[in-house]
Structure formats: structure tokens, C-alpha cells
Amino acid sequence: MAPEEQRTSDFAMRMAFALEKDPTEGPRRTHVTLKIILVTLAWLVVVPLMVAYGMTGKHRGDEVFTLAALANLVLPFSAAVIATRNKRSGVAGLYIVLTLLMILPSLVIGHAG
């Protein structure tokens, strides 16, 4: 085999390998999606419960509202980190935008006490 033919066949083999789908990609993406959904559901449940407890609970005070404001920022950001680490840039960008949008509500929650 000539050196030029060897280079061509090496290139063809590399391209064929690159085009093959990784068999573990599907379960990995499902696992990452479930983690992101878990963090999102925790955020959607925990923050309103903390705000409601801060307004109606026995221990009304700034600490509960501060913790709710912190959770309102940290939980969407952690979902963005999970998505970024697992090469899901579209989902990560969505959660970064969501985190930035939650700054104003967090300020309002923080000053509610």
C-alpha cells in the first residue's frame, strides 16, 4: 500500500469512528436530564414553601427570606452547572438566563422581611 493510500484510509477510518454514535450517550443524556429536572422541581417547591413559611410561620424573620432568596439564585445556577459539565450548552444557557432573571425576585424576597 502506498503512503498516500495509507493516509487516505487512516482518514476514512477516523471519520467513520467520529460518525459512530456512542452507545452510552442515550443513558447519559437521560441521567443528566433527570438531574436537571430534580433540581428544577426542588427549586419550584422549596422557594415558595420558604416564602410562605417566612410570612406565616412562628419564626417570621429575615433569615427565612434570605435563605429563600439564596435558594432562588443557587438552584437554577446549579442546574446550569450540571448542564454545562455534561455538554448540554443549550440547556445551560437557558438556566443561566433564568438565574439572571431571578436576581430581581431574589432582591424582593430578601427585602420582604
Tab-separated table of N, CA and C in Angstrom:
chain	number	residue	atom	x	y	z
A	1	MET	N	0.843	-1.167	0.000
A	1	MET	CA	0.000	0.000	0.000
A	1	MET	C	0.895	1.238	0.000
A	2	ALA	N	0.600	2.170	-0.861
A	2	ALA	CA	1.386	3.398	-0.971
A	2	ALA	C	1.106	4.295	0.229
A	3	PRO	N	2.055	5.173	0.571
A	3	PRO	CA	1.852	6.063	1.726
A	3	PRO	C	0.614	6.957	1.576
A	4	GLU	N	0.329	7.364	0.332
A	4	GLU	CA	-0.846	8.220	0.125
A	4	GLU	C	-2.138	7.444	0.394
A	5	GLU	N	-2.173	6.192	-0.043
A	5	GLU	CA	-3.346	5.359	0.212
A	5	GLU	C	-3.508	5.087	1.705
A	6	GLN	N	-2.363	4.928	2.400
A	6	GLN	CA	-2.405	4.692	3.851
A	6	GLN	C	-3.010	5.899	4.560
A	7	ARG	N	-2.603	7.114	4.184
A	7	ARG	CA	-3.152	8.324	4.797
A	7	ARG	C	-4.642	8.456	4.522
A	8	THR	N	-5.057	8.114	3.304
A	8	THR	CA	-6.463	8.201	2.942
A	8	THR	C	-7.291	7.208	3.751
A	9	SER	N	-6.782	5.994	3.900
A	9	SER	CA	-7.549	5.004	4.652
A	9	SER	C	-7.575	5.349	6.146
A	10	ASP	N	-6.472	5.912	6.679
A	10	ASP	CA	-6.478	6.354	8.076
A	10	ASP	C	-7.510	7.450	8.286
A	11	PHE	N	-7.565	8.380	7.351
A	11	PHE	CA	-8.540	9.458	7.450
A	11	PHE	C	-9.956	8.908	7.381
A	12	ALA	N	-10.180	7.961	6.488
A	12	ALA	CA	-11.508	7.361	6.341
A	12	ALA	C	-11.899	6.611	7.621
A	13	MET	N	-10.956	5.915	8.225
A	13	MET	CA	-11.254	5.197	9.467
A	13	MET	C	-11.555	6.173	10.605
A	14	ARG	N	-10.808	7.262	10.684
A	14	ARG	CA	-11.062	8.254	11.731
A	14	ARG	C	-12.424	8.904	11.549
A	15	MET	N	-12.783	9.200	10.309
A	15	MET	CA	-14.090	9.809	10.054
A	15	MET	C	-15.221	8.831	10.360
A	16	ALA	N	-15.034	7.573	10.018
A	16	ALA	CA	-16.059	6.571	10.322
A	16	ALA	C	-16.222	6.427	11.828
A	17	PHE	N	-15.109	6.458	12.563
A	17	PHE	CA	-15.178	6.372	14.019
A	17	PHE	C	-15.863	7.607	14.610
A	18	ALA	N	-15.581	8.775	14.059
A	18	ALA	CA	-16.183	10.008	14.562
A	18	ALA	C	-17.681	10.059	14.304
A	19	LEU	N	-18.132	9.449	13.229
A	19	LEU	CA	-19.550	9.474	12.900
A	19	LEU	C	-20.363	8.431	13.662
A	20	GLU	N	-19.700	7.456	14.250
A	20	GLU	CA	-20.419	6.449	15.031
A	20	GLU	C	-20.981	7.099	16.291
A	21	LYS	N	-22.166	6.660	16.669
A	21	LYS	CA	-22.763	7.176	17.896
A	21	LYS	C	-22.261	6.356	19.075
A	22	ASP	N	-22.023	7.066	20.158
A	22	ASP	CA	-21.586	6.412	21.378
A	22	ASP	C	-22.783	5.690	21.994
A	23	PRO	N	-22.680	4.404	22.270
A	23	PRO	CA	-23.833	3.684	22.816
A	23	PRO	C	-24.220	4.139	24.221
A	24	THR	N	-23.319	4.772	24.945
A	24	THR	CA	-23.638	5.243	26.294
A	24	THR	C	-24.208	6.654	26.298
A	25	GLU	N	-24.301	7.279	25.132
A	25	GLU	CA	-24.772	8.670	25.059
A	25	GLU	C	-26.230	8.806	25.486
A	26	GLY	N	-27.097	7.904	25.057
A	26	GLY	CA	-28.514	7.975	25.402
A	26	GLY	C	-28.772	7.888	26.900
A	27	PRO	N	-28.262	6.852	27.568
A	27	PRO	CA	-28.468	6.778	29.027
A	27	PRO	C	-27.830	7.949	29.780
A	28	ARG	N	-26.674	8.433	29.298
A	28	ARG	CA	-26.021	9.559	29.967
A	28	ARG	C	-26.874	10.813	29.854
A	29	ARG	N	-27.407	11.072	28.677
A	29	ARG	CA	-28.260	12.252	28.491
A	29	ARG	C	-29.525	12.152	29.322
A	30	THR	N	-30.090	10.949	29.427
A	30	THR	CA	-31.271	10.748	30.256
A	30	THR	C	-30.956	11.018	31.720
A	31	HIS	N	-29.806	10.545	32.172
A	31	HIS	CA	-29.401	10.747	33.565
A	31	HIS	C	-29.192	12.238	33.856
A	32	VAL	N	-28.559	12.939	32.951
A	32	VAL	CA	-28.348	14.372	33.124
A	32	VAL	C	-29.676	15.116	33.123
A	33	THR	N	-30.569	14.751	32.233
A	33	THR	CA	-31.884	15.389	32.177
A	33	THR	C	-32.648	15.167	33.477
A	34	LEU	N	-32.570	13.968	34.038
A	34	LEU	CA	-33.250	13.696	35.302
A	34	LEU	C	-32.666	14.515	36.446
A	35	LYS	N	-31.343	14.698	36.445
A	35	LYS	CA	-30.722	15.542	37.475
A	35	LYS	C	-31.209	16.984	37.368
A	36	ILE	N	-31.278	17.483	36.147
A	36	ILE	CA	-31.714	18.865	35.932
A	36	ILE	C	-33.177	19.025	36.327
A	37	ILE	N	-33.999	18.046	35.996
A	37	ILE	CA	-35.412	18.097	36.383
A	37	ILE	C	-35.546	18.057	37.904
A	38	LEU	N	-34.733	17.247	38.573
A	38	LEU	CA	-34.769	17.175	40.027
A	38	LEU	C	-34.430	18.522	40.656
A	39	VAL	N	-33.397	19.180	40.161
A	39	VAL	CA	-33.017	20.490	40.693
A	39	VAL	C	-34.113	21.514	40.407
A	40	THR	N	-34.708	21.458	39.222
A	40	THR	CA	-35.772	22.401	38.866
A	40	THR	C	-36.994	22.207	39.757
A	41	LEU	N	-37.392	20.969	39.968
A	41	LEU	CA	-38.546	20.711	40.832
A	41	LEU	C	-38.267	21.117	42.276
A	42	ALA	N	-37.053	20.881	42.741
A	42	ALA	CA	-36.684	21.327	44.085
A	42	ALA	C	-36.791	22.840	44.185
A	43	TRP	N	-36.338	23.534	43.156
A	43	TRP	CA	-36.415	24.995	43.144
A	43	TRP	C	-37.870	25.465	43.138
A	44	LEU	N	-38.703	24.813	42.330
A	44	LEU	CA	-40.109	25.213	42.222
A	44	LEU	C	-40.907	24.913	43.491
A	45	VAL	N	-40.456	23.975	44.303
A	45	VAL	CA	-41.177	23.623	45.523
A	45	VAL	C	-40.607	24.338	46.747
A	46	VAL	N	-39.289	24.355	46.865
A	46	VAL	CA	-38.646	24.858	48.079
A	46	VAL	C	-38.815	26.366	48.239
A	47	VAL	N	-38.586	27.123	47.210
A	47	VAL	CA	-38.629	28.588	47.337
A	47	VAL	C	-40.020	29.084	47.747
A	48	PRO	N	-41.109	28.662	47.101
A	48	PRO	CA	-42.429	29.123	47.564
A	48	PRO	C	-42.762	28.669	48.988
A	49	LEU	N	-42.346	27.449	49.354
A	49	LEU	CA	-42.592	26.992	50.718
A	49	LEU	C	-41.837	27.844	51.735
A	50	MET	N	-40.616	28.207	51.416
A	50	MET	CA	-39.836	29.041	52.329
A	50	MET	C	-40.436	30.441	52.443
A	51	VAL	N	-40.891	30.989	51.344
A	51	VAL	CA	-41.519	32.314	51.383
A	51	VAL	C	-42.815	32.254	52.188
A	52	ALA	N	-43.616	31.225	51.963
A	52	ALA	CA	-44.858	31.085	52.708
A	52	ALA	C	-44.588	30.882	54.195
A	53	TYR	N	-43.592	30.102	54.519
A	53	TYR	CA	-43.229	29.902	55.924
A	53	TYR	C	-42.721	31.201	56.543
A	54	GLY	N	-41.974	31.962	55.795
A	54	GLY	CA	-41.472	33.238	56.310
A	54	GLY	C	-42.585	34.236	56.577
A	55	MET	N	-43.669	34.144	55.818
A	55	MET	CA	-44.779	35.085	56.020
A	55	MET	C	-45.754	34.606	57.084
A	56	THR	N	-45.909	33.287	57.233
A	56	THR	CA	-46.948	32.794	58.136
A	56	THR	C	-46.424	31.971	59.300
A	57	GLY	N	-45.180	31.594	59.308
A	57	GLY	CA	-44.648	30.697	60.331
A	57	GLY	C	-44.434	31.379	61.675
A	58	LYS	N	-44.113	30.570	62.677
A	58	LYS	CA	-43.850	31.082	64.023
A	58	LYS	C	-42.622	31.976	64.047
A	59	HIS	N	-41.620	31.589	63.276
A	59	HIS	CA	-40.351	32.321	63.283
A	59	HIS	C	-40.263	33.234	62.076
A	60	ARG	N	-41.113	34.233	62.062
A	60	ARG	CA	-41.043	35.194	60.967
A	60	ARG	C	-39.759	35.975	61.112
A	61	GLY	N	-39.103	36.176	60.005
A	61	GLY	CA	-37.875	36.942	60.114
A	61	GLY	C	-37.093	36.964	58.823
A	62	ASP	N	-36.030	37.735	58.892
A	62	ASP	CA	-35.193	37.935	57.722
A	62	ASP	C	-34.432	36.681	57.314
A	63	GLU	N	-34.134	35.793	58.269
A	63	GLU	CA	-33.315	34.630	57.949
A	63	GLU	C	-34.009	33.720	56.922
A	64	VAL	N	-35.302	33.532	57.097
A	64	VAL	CA	-36.035	32.657	56.176
A	64	VAL	C	-36.090	33.282	54.789
A	65	PHE	N	-36.335	34.579	54.726
A	65	PHE	CA	-36.403	35.253	53.432
A	65	PHE	C	-35.035	35.313	52.760
A	66	THR	N	-34.000	35.495	53.552
A	66	THR	CA	-32.648	35.500	52.982
A	66	THR	C	-32.301	34.132	52.407
A	67	LEU	N	-32.660	33.094	53.135
A	67	LEU	CA	-32.405	31.738	52.652
A	67	LEU	C	-33.218	31.444	51.390
A	68	ALA	N	-34.463	31.917	51.342
A	68	ALA	CA	-35.294	31.726	50.148
A	68	ALA	C	-34.706	32.475	48.954
A	69	ALA	N	-34.207	33.693	49.201
A	69	ALA	CA	-33.594	34.460	48.110
A	69	ALA	C	-32.327	33.773	47.609
A	70	LEU	N	-31.559	33.216	48.523
A	70	LEU	CA	-30.344	32.497	48.132
A	70	LEU	C	-30.690	31.247	47.322
A	71	ALA	N	-31.681	30.492	47.779
A	71	ALA	CA	-32.096	29.292	47.042
A	71	ALA	C	-32.651	29.657	45.672
A	72	ASN	N	-33.285	30.824	45.581
A	72	ASN	CA	-33.851	31.274	44.307
A	72	ASN	C	-32.759	31.532	43.268
A	73	LEU	N	-31.559	31.822	43.709
A	73	LEU	CA	-30.452	32.031	42.778
A	73	LEU	C	-29.584	30.785	42.608
A	74	VAL	N	-29.351	30.075	43.696
A	74	VAL	CA	-28.401	28.957	43.661
A	74	VAL	C	-28.955	27.744	42.916
A	75	LEU	N	-30.223	27.436	43.088
A	75	LEU	CA	-30.762	26.220	42.459
A	75	LEU	C	-30.793	26.297	40.929
A	76	PRO	N	-31.255	27.392	40.309
A	76	PRO	CA	-31.158	27.432	38.839
A	76	PRO	C	-29.704	27.456	38.348
A	77	PHE	N	-28.833	28.105	39.129
A	77	PHE	CA	-27.424	28.139	38.729
A	77	PHE	C	-26.808	26.744	38.815
A	78	SER	N	-27.183	25.967	39.825
A	78	SER	CA	-26.643	24.606	39.914
A	78	SER	C	-27.140	23.735	38.765
A	79	ALA	N	-28.367	23.960	38.311
A	79	ALA	CA	-28.845	23.235	37.127
A	79	ALA	C	-28.025	23.626	35.896
A	80	ALA	N	-27.658	24.900	35.803
A	80	ALA	CA	-26.813	25.347	34.686
A	80	ALA	C	-25.437	24.696	34.751
A	81	VAL	N	-24.889	24.558	35.945
A	81	VAL	CA	-23.573	23.920	36.101
A	81	VAL	C	-23.650	22.446	35.706
A	82	ILE	N	-24.694	21.764	36.138
A	82	ILE	CA	-24.861	20.352	35.770
A	82	ILE	C	-24.948	20.207	34.248
A	83	ALA	N	-25.716	21.076	33.619
A	83	ALA	CA	-25.865	21.006	32.162
A	83	ALA	C	-24.555	21.336	31.453
A	84	THR	N	-23.818	22.326	31.949
A	84	THR	CA	-22.550	22.707	31.323
A	84	THR	C	-21.521	21.592	31.429
A	85	ARG	N	-21.430	20.977	32.584
A	85	ARG	CA	-20.448	19.904	32.777
A	85	ARG	C	-20.742	18.690	31.900
A	86	ASN	N	-21.974	18.545	31.481
A	86	ASN	CA	-22.356	17.402	30.660
A	86	ASN	C	-22.616	17.780	29.209
A	87	LYS	N	-22.035	18.876	28.774
A	87	LYS	CA	-22.052	19.312	27.369
A	87	LYS	C	-23.460	19.525	26.829
A	88	ARG	N	-24.332	20.091	27.635
A	88	ARG	CA	-25.687	20.446	27.208
A	88	ARG	C	-25.770	21.968	27.222
A	89	SER	N	-25.095	22.609	26.281
A	89	SER	CA	-24.934	24.056	26.306
A	89	SER	C	-26.245	24.813	26.122
A	90	GLY	N	-27.172	24.278	25.359
A	90	GLY	CA	-28.455	24.953	25.176
A	90	GLY	C	-29.243	25.022	26.472
A	91	VAL	N	-29.291	23.903	27.183
A	91	VAL	CA	-29.993	23.862	28.466
A	91	VAL	C	-29.257	24.732	29.486
A	92	ALA	N	-27.939	24.684	29.450
A	92	ALA	CA	-27.155	25.513	30.377
A	92	ALA	C	-27.418	26.997	30.130
A	93	GLY	N	-27.474	27.397	28.879
A	93	GLY	CA	-27.769	28.799	28.567
A	93	GLY	C	-29.141	29.209	29.048
A	94	LEU	N	-30.109	28.314	28.910
A	94	LEU	CA	-31.461	28.592	29.401
A	94	LEU	C	-31.459	28.824	30.906
A	95	TYR	N	-30.748	27.999	31.646
A	95	TYR	CA	-30.719	28.144	33.097
A	95	TYR	C	-29.875	29.334	33.547
A	96	ILE	N	-28.879	29.724	32.777
A	96	ILE	CA	-28.128	30.942	33.100
A	96	ILE	C	-29.031	32.153	32.943
A	97	VAL	N	-29.803	32.191	31.864
A	97	VAL	CA	-30.757	33.293	31.667
A	97	VAL	C	-31.789	33.293	32.785
A	98	LEU	N	-32.264	32.125	33.172
A	98	LEU	CA	-33.221	32.020	34.267
A	98	LEU	C	-32.614	32.522	35.577
A	99	THR	N	-31.361	32.200	35.816
A	99	THR	CA	-30.678	32.690	37.019
A	99	THR	C	-30.595	34.206	36.994
A	100	LEU	N	-30.241	34.777	35.847
A	100	LEU	CA	-30.169	36.234	35.756
A	100	LEU	C	-31.544	36.876	35.936
A	101	LEU	N	-32.586	36.231	35.438
A	101	LEU	CA	-33.938	36.757	35.610
A	101	LEU	C	-34.407	36.665	37.067
A	102	MET	N	-33.824	35.773	37.844
A	102	MET	CA	-34.239	35.590	39.237
A	102	MET	C	-33.549	36.560	40.190
A	103	ILE	N	-32.672	37.425	39.691
A	103	ILE	CA	-31.990	38.382	40.566
A	103	ILE	C	-32.986	39.360	41.171
A	104	LEU	N	-33.854	39.935	40.363
A	104	LEU	CA	-34.825	40.907	40.879
A	104	LEU	C	-35.815	40.266	41.861
A	105	PRO	N	-36.421	39.110	41.551
A	105	PRO	CA	-37.284	38.488	42.561
A	105	PRO	C	-36.528	38.124	43.845
A	106	SER	N	-35.264	37.749	43.733
A	106	SER	CA	-34.487	37.438	44.932
A	106	SER	C	-34.286	38.679	45.782
A	107	LEU	N	-34.047	39.809	45.137
A	107	LEU	CA	-33.916	41.058	45.887
A	107	LEU	C	-35.225	41.412	46.603
A	108	VAL	N	-36.335	41.220	45.921
A	108	VAL	CA	-37.636	41.498	46.527
A	108	VAL	C	-37.898	40.555	47.709
A	109	ILE	N	-37.589	39.268	47.530
A	109	ILE	CA	-37.787	38.299	48.619
A	109	ILE	C	-36.864	38.637	49.786
A	110	GLY	N	-35.634	39.001	49.492
A	110	GLY	CA	-34.674	39.331	50.546
A	110	GLY	C	-35.087	40.545	51.369
A	111	HIS	N	-35.742	41.490	50.747
A	111	HIS	CA	-36.175	42.703	51.463
A	111	HIS	C	-37.576	42.566	52.042
A	112	ALA	N	-38.222	41.421	51.850
A	112	ALA	CA	-39.588	41.243	52.342
A	112	ALA	C	-39.654	41.174	53.872
A	113	GLY	N	-38.562	40.749	54.493
A	113	GLY	CA	-38.575	40.589	55.949
A	113	GLY	C	-38.408	41.849	56.604
